[in-house]
């Protein structure tokens, strides 16, 4: 049956593939295709894991003390029975032999199928057996981890289907750090039930440059394993089991988008200069040192935001020490070959917990609002030893290239003072230890309205300013950016938001202080001319967005819209006023072009 699911569009383009349902807790399972020649050995791996688990369960049963309740032994019997049941063992083998999935992936795919069947059972006792199947699969996955495949890694067979059907991932939610696992993976698109346009999972998905729709609320319940799915990442629509005509229509659009991207990529080495000669700096947002290559490839002239927190996430408390951090920062700095790298100090908290947790789990476990809690600089200042460790690592990297330090979420003058105290102490410690570092510029993110309102205080202390529009919108409008139920109210066009951004840019420019926008608005072509009109000359975005923003810049005249800026900002409906101003500007350009053609 064909049907549609609607959500929040977060990454454009069209993806067509078979649905791969993955439980949020199992997204870190390796997903890769195996060659025809390895099928038998992969099935053998699975068999080996099953024998190991069978021995574990039997040993547990034998070791059971006589006074133990009889239910416990009966439970182990149930687990042994499930382990050997065809619905688990032969069906999993089938995913390996027919689809060429690696054993871990095959197991989690089959678990999803079974979980559905259990959920739909009327009988409560039987429904509860789902937890037993999950436990057995968990044991099997652990046994497989102890006998890793000789061929595989998550990156193996990346998007090279070798005749396989392409796959799109469907999950209730994916934690931001888990999303990073999917860089270059087998998936060609993503669908999640929760999340908003600027939730960090959505931001990372956008960075992967594959179509994604989030906040669908129930896609993972409605879509079945293996259904054919079309993701329209521009409209935020998911078409499940499309008719041949609809499918052909989307295939056509897919080809068109491919051609457009190809022609855009030719702008890579073209300097970003407007029609009236204003040179614009286009920088990249990265999450890992390895992303620096994509930044250069896209023609970025530096890194405007290195979200260092991804290095700290999902490590079960084992945080990277100073040397490990230093190596990572140095890798990014050296990869940029002398171009500036802006490293932001750790911004954990809110929807980026240190340990693996999806948004749903966060909401469940933290009834209090984590976005307003101990996050970013607040967390760093509460962990002074860790903070100084990070500062020392960043400072040491500055001996290897041009590094800038950026501090997130500042709001209080006191936080500014404590931050500079920490930097001074970190420098002193390095000097005492005879460690090399350079004098680096220090910048503040303006992402809390309080900071935008008392901007002169920030301008007095910092060398540069970076506007984090994602959080600035969230905190100005009191809308949780990760909450799909209020996603419609998360409005970058709100006059209050635009006034705060315009005011920040104007005040920084008035005293010649460098100001950049590094939130998602910078990479959204709907805002390019508006930000230029506000006076912005530095944009930082995901590498994949640079070409299309540059195309808009090459066609823009900053003077035209600047005249209308005041009226747009004063309007009740700035979006409509801006669209009207853009139309008028396009007409004027056409008339001028026609005039000069006649005069020639
Ligand atoms: C922002 O808030 O706009 C920003 C760039 O930081 P992050 O998205 O990581 O919170
Ligand atoms: Mg932010």
Coordinates of C-alpha atoms and ligand atoms in Angstrom, one line a residue:
X1 CA 0.0 0.0 0.0
X2 CA 1.3 3.4 -0.9
X3 CA 1.1 6.3 1.6
X4 CA 2.9 9.4 2.6
X5 CA 4.5 10.6 5.8
X6 CA 5.3 14.3 6.5
X7 CA 8.1 15.8 8.5
X8 CA 10.6 18.6 8.8
X9 CA 12.9 18.8 5.7
X10 CA 16.5 19.0 6.9
X11 CA 18.7 18.0 4.0
X12 CA 17.6 18.5 0.4
X13 CA 17.5 16.1 -2.6
X14 CA 15.8 12.9 -3.4
X15 CA 16.7 9.5 -2.0
X16 CA 15.1 6.3 -3.2
X17 CA 15.7 3.0 -1.5
X18 CA 14.5 0.2 0.7
X19 CA 13.7 1.0 4.3
X20 CA 16.2 -0.2 6.9
X21 CA 14.6 0.2 10.4
X22 CA 17.1 0.5 13.2
X23 CA 16.3 0.8 16.9
X24 CA 17.9 4.0 18.3
X25 CA 19.9 1.9 20.7
X26 CA 21.5 -0.1 17.9
X27 CA 22.5 2.5 15.4
X28 CA 26.2 1.9 16.3
X29 CA 26.1 -1.6 15.0
X30 CA 28.3 -1.9 11.9
X31 CA 26.5 -1.8 8.6
X32 CA 28.3 -3.0 5.5
X33 CA 27.9 -5.3 2.6
X34 CA 29.9 -8.5 2.2
X35 CA 31.1 -9.9 -1.1
X36 CA 29.4 -13.0 -2.5
X37 CA 32.5 -15.0 -1.7
X38 CA 32.3 -14.1 2.0
X39 CA 28.7 -15.2 2.6
X40 CA 29.5 -18.6 3.9
X41 CA 32.2 -17.3 6.3
X42 CA 29.8 -14.6 7.6
X43 CA 27.2 -17.2 8.2
X44 CA 29.8 -19.3 10.0
X45 CA 30.6 -16.2 12.2
X46 CA 26.9 -16.1 13.1
X47 CA 26.9 -19.8 13.8
X48 CA 30.0 -19.4 16.0
X49 CA 28.3 -16.6 18.0
X50 CA 25.2 -18.7 18.4
X51 CA 27.2 -21.6 19.8
X52 CA 29.1 -19.2 22.2
X53 CA 25.8 -17.8 23.5
X54 CA 24.3 -21.3 23.8
X55 CA 27.3 -22.3 25.9
X56 CA 27.0 -19.2 28.0
X57 CA 23.3 -19.8 28.7
X58 CA 23.9 -23.5 29.5
X59 CA 26.8 -22.6 31.9
X60 CA 24.6 -20.0 33.6
X61 CA 21.9 -22.6 34.1
X62 CA 24.3 -25.1 35.5
X63 CA 25.8 -22.6 37.9
X64 CA 22.3 -21.6 39.1
X65 CA 22.2 -22.1 43.0
X66 CA 19.6 -24.6 44.1
X67 CA 17.7 -21.9 46.1
X68 CA 17.3 -19.7 43.0
X69 CA 13.7 -19.2 42.0
X70 CA 12.6 -21.8 39.3
X71 CA 11.5 -18.9 37.0
X72 CA 15.1 -18.0 36.4
X73 CA 16.0 -21.3 35.0
X74 CA 12.8 -21.3 32.9
X75 CA 13.8 -17.9 31.5
X76 CA 17.1 -19.3 30.4
X77 CA 15.2 -22.2 28.7
X78 CA 13.2 -19.6 26.8
X79 CA 16.3 -17.8 25.8
X80 CA 17.9 -21.0 24.6
X81 CA 14.8 -21.8 22.6
X82 CA 14.7 -18.4 21.0
X83 CA 18.4 -18.6 20.1
X84 CA 17.7 -21.7 18.0
X85 CA 14.3 -20.7 16.7
X86 CA 14.1 -20.3 12.9
X87 CA 12.5 -16.9 13.2
X88 CA 15.8 -15.7 14.5
X89 CA 18.5 -18.0 13.1
X90 CA 17.3 -18.9 9.6
X91 CA 15.8 -15.5 8.9
X92 CA 19.0 -13.8 9.9
X93 CA 21.0 -16.1 7.6
X94 CA 18.7 -15.0 4.9
X95 CA 19.6 -11.3 5.3
X96 CA 23.2 -12.4 4.9
X97 CA 22.8 -14.6 1.9
X98 CA 20.2 -12.7 0.0
X99 CA 21.1 -9.1 0.9
X100 CA 24.8 -9.5 1.7
X101 CA 24.4 -7.7 5.1
X102 CA 27.2 -8.4 7.6
X103 CA 26.1 -10.6 10.6
X104 CA 25.5 -7.7 13.1
X105 CA 23.4 -5.8 10.6
X106 CA 21.5 -8.9 9.6
X107 CA 20.7 -9.6 13.3
X108 CA 19.5 -6.1 14.0
X109 CA 17.4 -6.1 10.8
X110 CA 15.7 -9.3 11.9
X111 CA 15.2 -8.0 15.4
X112 CA 13.3 -5.0 14.0
X113 CA 11.0 -7.4 12.1
X114 CA 10.4 -9.5 15.2
X115 CA 9.9 -6.5 17.5
X116 CA 7.1 -5.4 15.2
X117 CA 5.4 -8.7 15.3
X118 CA 5.6 -8.9 19.1
X119 CA 4.3 -5.3 19.4
X120 CA 1.2 -6.3 17.4
X121 CA 0.4 -9.3 19.5
X122 CA -2.9 -9.2 21.5
X123 CA -1.7 -11.5 24.2
X124 CA 0.2 -9.5 26.9
X125 CA 2.4 -12.4 28.0
X126 CA 3.5 -13.0 24.4
X127 CA 4.0 -9.3 23.8
X128 CA 6.4 -9.2 26.7
X129 CA 8.6 -11.9 25.1
X130 CA 10.0 -9.1 22.9
X131 CA 12.3 -8.2 25.7
X132 CA 13.7 -11.8 25.7
X133 CA 14.4 -11.7 22.0
X134 CA 16.2 -8.4 22.5
X135 CA 18.3 -9.9 25.3
X136 CA 19.3 -12.8 23.1
X137 CA 20.2 -10.6 20.2
X138 CA 22.2 -8.4 22.6
X139 CA 24.2 -11.5 23.7
X140 CA 24.7 -12.5 20.1
X141 CA 26.0 -9.0 19.2
X142 CA 28.4 -9.1 22.1
X143 CA 29.7 -12.5 21.0
X144 CA 30.1 -11.2 17.4
X145 CA 32.1 -8.3 18.7
X146 CA 34.5 -10.7 20.3
X147 CA 34.9 -12.4 16.9
X148 CA 35.2 -9.5 14.5
X149 CA 34.9 -10.0 10.8
X150 CA 38.2 -9.9 8.9
X151 CA 36.6 -8.0 6.0
X152 CA 34.4 -5.5 7.6
X153 CA 34.1 -2.0 9.0
X154 CA 31.3 0.4 9.0
X155 CA 32.9 2.2 6.0
X156 CA 33.4 -1.0 4.0
X157 CA 31.3 -1.0 0.8
X158 CA 30.3 2.6 1.5
X159 CA 27.4 3.5 -0.8
X160 CA 28.8 1.1 -3.3
X161 CA 25.9 -1.2 -3.7
X162 CA 27.5 -3.7 -6.1
X163 CA 24.1 -4.5 -7.4
X164 CA 22.3 -4.2 -4.1
X165 CA 19.3 -2.1 -3.6
X166 CA 20.1 1.3 -2.0
X167 CA 19.0 1.7 1.6
X168 CA 17.5 4.5 3.6
X169 CA 17.6 4.5 7.4
X170 CA 14.4 4.8 9.4
X171 CA 14.7 5.3 13.2
X172 CA 12.8 6.8 16.0
X173 CA 15.8 8.9 16.7
X174 CA 19.5 9.0 16.3
X175 CA 21.8 10.7 18.7
X176 CA 24.1 13.3 17.0
X177 CA 27.3 11.4 17.7
X178 CA 25.8 8.2 16.3
X179 CA 24.9 10.1 13.2
X180 CA 28.6 10.6 12.6
X181 CA 29.0 6.8 12.2
X182 CA 27.0 7.1 9.0
X183 CA 29.5 9.3 7.2
X184 CA 30.1 7.4 3.9
X185 CA 28.0 4.6 5.0
X186 CA 25.6 2.4 3.0
X187 CA 22.6 4.7 3.7
X188 CA 21.5 7.1 1.0
X189 CA 18.9 8.9 3.2
X190 CA 17.5 9.3 6.7
X191 CA 14.1 9.5 8.3
X192 CA 13.5 10.0 12.0
X193 CA 10.4 10.4 14.1
X194 CA 11.8 13.2 16.3
X195 CA 13.9 16.3 15.9
X196 CA 13.6 19.8 14.5
X197 CA 15.4 21.6 11.7
X198 CA 18.4 22.6 13.8
X199 CA 18.6 19.7 16.2
X200 CA 22.2 18.5 16.1
X201 CA 21.2 15.2 14.6
X202 CA 19.7 17.2 11.7
X203 CA 22.8 19.3 11.4
X204 CA 25.0 16.3 11.2
X205 CA 22.7 14.7 8.6
X206 CA 22.9 17.8 6.5
X207 CA 26.6 17.6 6.7
X208 CA 26.5 14.1 5.3
X209 CA 24.8 15.7 2.2
X210 CA 22.2 13.1 1.8
X211 CA 18.4 13.7 1.9
X212 CA 16.9 13.6 5.3
X213 CA 13.5 14.3 6.9
X214 CA 13.1 14.4 10.7
X215 CA 10.2 15.0 13.1
X216 CA 7.9 12.6 11.2
X217 CA 6.5 11.5 14.6
X218 CA 5.6 8.0 13.5
X219 CA 7.5 7.0 10.4
X220 CA 9.4 4.2 12.2
X221 CA 6.0 2.8 13.3
X222 CA 4.3 3.0 9.9
X223 CA 7.1 2.0 7.6
X224 CA 8.1 -1.7 7.5
X225 CA 11.5 -3.2 7.0
X226 CA 12.3 -3.4 3.3
X227 CA 9.4 -1.1 2.1
X228 CA 10.4 1.0 -0.9
X229 CA 10.7 4.6 0.2
X230 CA 11.2 7.9 -1.5
X231 CA 12.6 10.8 0.7
X232 CA 11.9 14.2 -0.7
X233 CA 14.4 16.1 1.5
X234 CA 13.3 19.5 0.1
X235 CA 9.6 19.2 0.8
X236 CA 9.9 17.0 4.0
X237 CA 7.8 14.3 2.4
X238 CA 8.4 10.5 2.6
X239 CA 6.5 8.4 0.0
X240 CA 6.2 4.8 1.0
X241 CA 5.8 2.1 -1.7
X242 CA 5.3 4.7 -4.5
X243 CA 3.5 3.8 -7.7
X244 CA 5.7 3.3 -10.8
X245 CA 4.6 6.8 -12.1
X246 CA 5.5 8.6 -8.9
X247 CA 8.8 6.7 -8.7
X248 CA 9.7 7.7 -12.2
X249 CA 8.9 11.3 -11.4
X250 CA 11.2 11.2 -8.4
X251 CA 14.0 9.5 -10.4
X252 CA 13.8 12.3 -13.0
X253 CA 14.2 14.9 -10.2
X254 CA 17.0 12.9 -8.7
X255 CA 18.9 13.1 -12.1
X256 CA 18.2 16.8 -12.4
X257 CA 19.5 17.5 -8.9
X258 CA 22.6 15.6 -9.7
X259 CA 23.2 17.7 -12.8
X260 CA 22.6 20.9 -10.9
X261 CA 25.1 19.9 -8.2
X262 CA 27.7 19.0 -10.9
X263 CA 27.4 22.5 -12.4
X264 CA 27.6 24.1 -8.9
X265 CA 30.8 22.3 -8.1
X266 CA 32.5 24.2 -10.9
X267 CA 32.3 27.3 -8.7
X268 CA 34.7 25.7 -6.2
X269 CA 37.7 27.9 -7.0
X270 CA 35.8 31.0 -7.9
X271 CA 36.3 33.8 -5.2
X272 CA 33.1 34.8 -3.5
X273 CA 32.7 38.4 -4.6
X274 CA 29.4 40.2 -5.1
X275 CA 28.4 42.2 -8.2
X276 CA 29.4 45.4 -6.3
X277 CA 32.8 44.0 -5.5
X278 CA 32.4 43.0 -1.9
X279 CA 34.6 40.0 -1.0
X280 CA 32.8 37.5 1.2
X281 CA 34.6 34.9 3.4
X282 CA 33.0 31.4 3.1
X283 CA 34.2 29.1 5.9
X284 CA 33.3 25.6 6.9
X285 CA 31.7 24.0 9.9
X286 CA 33.3 20.7 10.8
X287 CA 32.7 18.0 13.5
X288 CA 35.9 16.0 13.1
X289 CA 39.5 16.7 11.9
X290 CA 38.8 14.4 8.9
X291 CA 36.2 16.8 7.7
X292 CA 38.9 19.4 6.9
X293 CA 39.5 17.6 3.6
X294 CA 35.8 18.1 2.6
X295 CA 36.1 21.8 3.6
X296 CA 39.1 22.3 1.3
X297 CA 37.5 20.3 -1.4
X298 CA 34.4 22.6 -1.2
X299 CA 36.5 25.7 -1.6
X300 CA 36.2 26.9 2.1
X301 CA 38.8 29.6 3.0
X302 CA 39.1 28.3 6.6
X303 CA 37.1 26.5 9.3
X304 CA 34.7 28.9 11.0
X305 CA 33.4 26.3 13.5
X306 CA 35.0 23.1 14.7
X307 CA 32.4 21.5 17.0
X308 CA 35.0 19.9 19.3
X309 CA 32.4 18.2 21.5
X310 CA 31.9 15.3 19.1
X311 CA 35.3 14.1 20.2
X312 CA 34.0 13.8 23.8
X313 CA 30.7 12.0 23.1
X314 CA 29.9 8.3 23.5
X315 CA 33.1 7.5 25.4
X316 CA 31.5 6.1 28.5
X317 CA 33.2 8.7 30.7
X318 CA 36.7 8.1 29.2
X319 CA 37.2 11.6 27.9
X320 CA 40.1 12.4 25.6
X321 CA 43.1 13.7 27.5
X322 CA 45.2 16.8 26.6
X323 CA 47.5 14.9 24.2
X324 CA 44.7 13.1 22.4
X325 CA 42.9 16.4 21.9
X326 CA 46.0 18.2 20.8
X327 CA 46.6 15.5 18.1
X328 CA 43.1 15.9 16.8
X329 CA 43.3 19.7 16.7
X330 CA 46.7 19.6 15.1
X331 CA 45.4 17.2 12.5
X332 CA 42.7 19.6 11.5
X333 CA 45.0 22.6 11.6
X334 CA 47.6 20.9 9.4
X335 CA 45.0 19.6 7.0
X336 CA 43.9 23.2 6.4
X337 CA 47.4 24.2 5.2
X338 CA 47.7 27.6 6.9
X339 CA 44.0 28.6 6.6
X340 CA 42.4 29.6 9.9
X341 CA 40.7 26.9 12.1
X342 CA 38.3 28.2 14.7
X343 CA 38.0 25.6 17.4
X344 CA 35.0 25.9 19.7
X345 CA 35.5 24.7 23.2
X346 CA 33.3 21.8 24.2
X347 CA 29.5 22.4 23.8
X348 CA 27.9 19.4 25.4
X349 CA 24.5 19.3 27.1
X350 CA 21.0 19.9 25.7
X351 CA 20.6 17.4 22.7
X352 CA 24.4 16.6 22.8
X353 CA 24.8 14.5 25.9
X354 CA 28.3 13.1 26.7
X355 CA 26.9 9.6 26.7
X356 CA 24.8 8.0 24.1
X357 CA 21.2 9.1 24.6
X358 CA 18.6 9.9 22.0
X359 CA 16.3 13.0 22.3
X360 CA 13.4 10.7 23.4
X361 CA 15.6 9.2 26.2
X362 CA 16.8 12.7 27.2
X363 CA 13.2 13.9 27.4
X364 CA 12.3 10.9 29.4
X365 CA 15.3 10.9 31.8
X366 CA 15.6 14.7 32.2
X367 CA 12.2 16.1 32.8
X368 CA 13.9 19.5 33.3
X369 CA 14.8 21.3 30.1
X370 CA 18.4 20.3 29.3
X371 CA 18.7 23.1 26.7
X372 CA 18.5 25.6 29.6
X373 CA 20.8 23.5 31.9
X374 CA 24.5 22.9 32.4
X375 CA 25.7 23.0 28.8
X376 CA 28.6 24.5 26.8
X377 CA 30.7 27.1 28.7
X378 CA 28.6 26.5 31.8
X379 CA 29.7 22.9 31.8
X380 CA 33.3 23.9 31.1
X381 CA 33.5 26.4 33.9
X382 CA 32.0 23.8 36.3
X383 CA 34.8 21.3 35.3
X384 CA 37.9 23.7 35.5
X385 CA 40.5 20.9 35.2
X386 CA 39.0 19.5 32.1
X387 CA 38.5 23.0 30.7
X388 CA 42.1 24.0 31.1
X389 CA 43.1 20.7 29.6
X390 CA 41.1 21.6 26.5
X391 CA 42.5 25.1 26.4
X392 CA 46.1 23.9 26.6
X393 CA 45.4 21.4 23.8
X394 CA 44.0 24.1 21.6
X395 CA 46.8 26.5 22.4
X396 CA 49.4 23.9 21.6
X397 CA 47.8 23.3 18.2
X398 CA 48.3 27.0 17.5
X399 CA 52.0 26.3 17.2
X400 CA 51.1 24.3 14.0
X401 CA 48.9 26.8 12.1
X402 CA 46.4 29.5 12.4
X403 CA 44.1 28.7 15.3
X404 CA 41.2 30.8 16.7
X405 CA 39.4 29.9 19.9
X406 CA 35.7 30.2 20.2
X407 CA 33.6 30.1 23.4
X408 CA 29.9 28.9 23.2
X409 CA 26.8 30.1 25.1
X410 CA 28.3 33.0 27.1
X411 CA 25.7 35.2 28.7
X412 CA 27.1 36.7 31.9
X413 CA 30.0 39.2 32.2
X414 CA 31.2 37.0 35.0
X415 CA 31.5 34.0 32.6
X416 CA 33.6 36.2 30.3
X417 CA 36.0 37.0 33.2
X418 CA 36.2 33.3 34.3
X419 CA 36.9 32.2 30.7
X420 CA 39.8 34.7 30.3
X421 CA 41.2 33.7 33.7
X422 CA 41.1 30.0 32.6
X423 CA 42.9 30.9 29.3
X424 CA 45.5 32.9 31.2
X425 CA 46.2 30.0 33.6
X426 CA 46.4 27.5 30.7
X427 CA 49.0 29.7 29.0
X428 CA 50.9 30.0 32.2
X429 CA 51.0 26.2 32.6
X430 CA 52.2 25.8 29.1
X431 CA 54.9 28.4 29.5
X432 CA 56.0 26.8 32.8
X433 CA 56.2 23.4 31.0
X434 CA 58.1 25.0 28.1
X435 CA 55.4 24.1 25.6
X436 CA 55.1 26.1 22.4
X437 CA 52.0 28.0 21.6
X438 CA 51.1 31.2 19.7
X439 CA 49.0 34.2 20.7
X440 CA 45.5 33.3 19.4
X441 CA 42.4 35.3 18.8
X442 CA 39.5 34.6 21.2
X443 CA 35.9 34.9 20.0
X444 CA 32.5 34.6 21.7
X445 CA 29.5 33.0 20.3
X446 CA 26.4 35.2 20.4
X447 CA 23.7 32.7 20.8
X448 CA 21.9 33.8 24.0
X449 CA 19.7 36.9 23.6
X450 CA 21.3 38.4 26.8
X451 CA 24.7 38.4 25.0
X452 CA 23.2 40.2 21.9
X453 CA 21.6 42.8 24.2
X454 CA 24.8 43.6 26.0
X455 CA 27.0 43.2 23.0
X456 CA 29.3 46.2 23.8
X457 CA 30.5 44.2 26.8
X458 CA 31.5 41.3 24.5
X459 CA 33.0 43.5 21.9
X460 CA 35.3 45.1 24.6
X461 CA 36.7 41.7 25.5
X462 CA 36.8 39.5 22.4
X463 CA 38.7 39.6 19.2
X464 CA 35.8 38.3 17.1
X465 CA 32.1 37.4 17.3
X466 CA 30.3 34.4 15.9
X467 CA 26.5 34.4 15.8
X468 CA 25.0 31.0 16.6
X469 CA 21.6 31.5 15.0
X470 CA 20.4 28.0 15.9
X471 CA 20.5 28.7 19.6
X472 CA 19.8 32.4 19.2
X473 CA 16.4 31.5 17.6
X474 CA 15.8 28.8 20.2
X475 CA 16.4 31.1 23.2
X476 CA 14.8 34.2 21.7
X477 CA 11.5 32.4 20.9
X478 CA 11.6 29.9 23.8
X479 CA 11.3 27.1 21.3
X480 CA 13.3 23.9 21.9
X481 CA 15.1 23.4 18.6
X482 CA 15.0 19.6 18.9
X483 CA 11.3 19.4 19.6
X484 CA 9.2 18.4 16.6
X485 CA 6.0 19.3 18.3
X486 CA 6.9 23.0 18.2
X487 CA 9.0 22.9 15.1
X488 CA 6.5 25.2 13.3
X489 CA 7.2 27.9 15.8
X490 CA 10.9 27.8 15.3
X491 CA 11.0 30.8 13.0
X492 CA 14.2 32.4 11.8
X493 CA 12.0 35.1 10.2
X494 CA 10.6 36.3 13.5
X495 CA 11.3 40.1 13.7
X496 CA 12.9 39.8 17.1
X497 CA 15.4 37.2 15.8
X498 CA 16.3 39.3 12.7
X499 CA 16.7 42.5 14.8
X500 CA 19.1 40.8 17.2
X501 CA 21.2 39.4 14.3
X502 CA 21.2 42.7 12.4
X503 CA 22.1 44.7 15.6
X504 CA 25.0 42.4 16.4
X505 CA 26.4 42.6 12.9
X506 CA 26.0 46.4 12.8
X507 CA 27.7 47.0 16.2
X508 CA 30.6 44.7 15.4
X509 CA 31.2 46.3 12.0
X510 CA 31.0 49.8 13.5
X511 CA 34.2 49.1 15.4
X512 CA 35.8 46.9 12.7
X513 CA 35.4 43.7 14.7
X514 CA 35.2 40.5 12.7
X515 CA 31.7 39.0 12.8
X516 CA 30.6 35.7 11.3
X517 CA 27.3 33.7 11.3
X518 CA 28.0 30.0 11.9
X519 CA 24.4 28.8 12.6
X520 CA 22.4 27.1 9.9
X521 CA 21.1 30.4 8.5
X522 CA 24.5 31.0 7.0
X523 CA 24.2 27.9 4.8
X524 CA 20.5 28.5 3.9
X525 CA 20.3 30.4 0.5
X526 CA 16.9 31.8 1.6
X527 CA 18.9 34.2 3.8
X528 CA 22.0 35.0 1.8
X529 CA 21.0 38.4 0.4
X530 CA 19.4 39.4 3.7
X531 CA 22.6 38.7 5.7
X532 CA 24.6 40.5 3.1
X533 CA 22.3 43.5 3.4
X534 CA 22.8 43.4 7.2
X535 CA 26.5 43.8 6.5
X536 CA 27.7 40.2 7.0
X537 CA 30.9 39.4 5.1
X538 CA 31.8 36.1 6.8
X539 CA 29.6 33.0 6.6
X540 CA 30.4 29.5 8.1
X541 CA 28.4 26.4 7.0
X542 CA 28.7 22.8 6.1
X543 CA 31.0 22.3 3.2
X544 CA 28.2 20.9 1.1
X545 CA 26.4 24.2 1.3
X546 CA 29.2 26.4 0.2
X547 CA 28.7 26.2 -3.6
X548 CA 25.0 27.2 -3.6
X549 CA 25.6 30.1 -1.2
X550 CA 28.5 31.2 -3.3
X551 CA 26.2 31.2 -6.4
X552 CA 23.8 33.5 -4.6
X553 CA 26.7 35.8 -3.6
X554 CA 28.0 36.0 -7.1
X555 CA 24.6 37.3 -8.3
X556 CA 24.0 39.7 -5.4
X557 CA 24.5 43.4 -5.1
X558 CA 24.8 44.3 -1.4
X559 CA 23.7 47.9 -2.0
X560 CA 20.3 47.1 -3.5
X561 CA 18.8 45.3 -0.4
X562 CA 20.6 47.4 2.1
X563 CA 18.3 50.3 1.3
X564 CA 15.3 48.1 2.1
X565 CA 16.7 46.6 5.2
X566 CA 15.2 48.9 7.7
X567 CA 11.7 48.4 6.3
X568 CA 12.1 44.7 6.2
X569 CA 13.2 44.6 9.9
X570 CA 10.4 46.9 10.9
X571 CA 7.8 44.8 9.1
X572 CA 5.4 42.4 10.9
X573 CA 6.1 39.9 8.2
X574 CA 9.8 40.3 7.4
X575 CA 9.8 37.1 5.2
X576 CA 7.2 38.5 2.9
X577 CA 8.8 42.0 2.8
X578 CA 12.1 40.5 2.0
X579 CA 10.7 38.3 -0.8
X580 CA 9.1 41.5 -2.3
X581 CA 12.3 43.4 -2.0
X582 CA 14.2 40.6 -3.8
X583 CA 11.6 40.5 -6.6
X584 CA 11.9 44.3 -7.1
X585 CA 15.8 44.1 -7.0
X586 CA 15.6 41.3 -9.7
X587 CA 13.4 43.5 -11.9
X588 CA 15.7 46.5 -11.5
X589 CA 18.7 44.4 -12.6
X590 CA 16.8 43.1 -15.6
X591 CA 15.9 46.7 -16.7
X592 CA 19.5 47.8 -16.2
X593 CA 20.8 44.9 -18.2
X594 CA 18.3 45.6 -21.0
X595 CA 19.2 49.3 -20.9
X596 CA 22.9 48.6 -21.3
X597 CA 22.2 46.1 -24.1
X598 CA 20.3 48.8 -26.0
X599 CA 23.0 51.4 -25.3
X600 CA 25.7 49.1 -26.5
Ligands
LIG1 C1 24.4 27.7 16.8 O1 23.8 27.6 17.9 O2 23.9 28.4 15.9 C2 25.6 27.0 16.6 C3 26.3 27.2 15.6 O3 26.0 26.1 17.6 P1 25.3 24.7 17.7 O4 24.4 24.4 16.6 O5 26.4 23.6 17.8 O6 24.6 24.8 19.0
LIG2 MG1 24.8 26.8 19.6

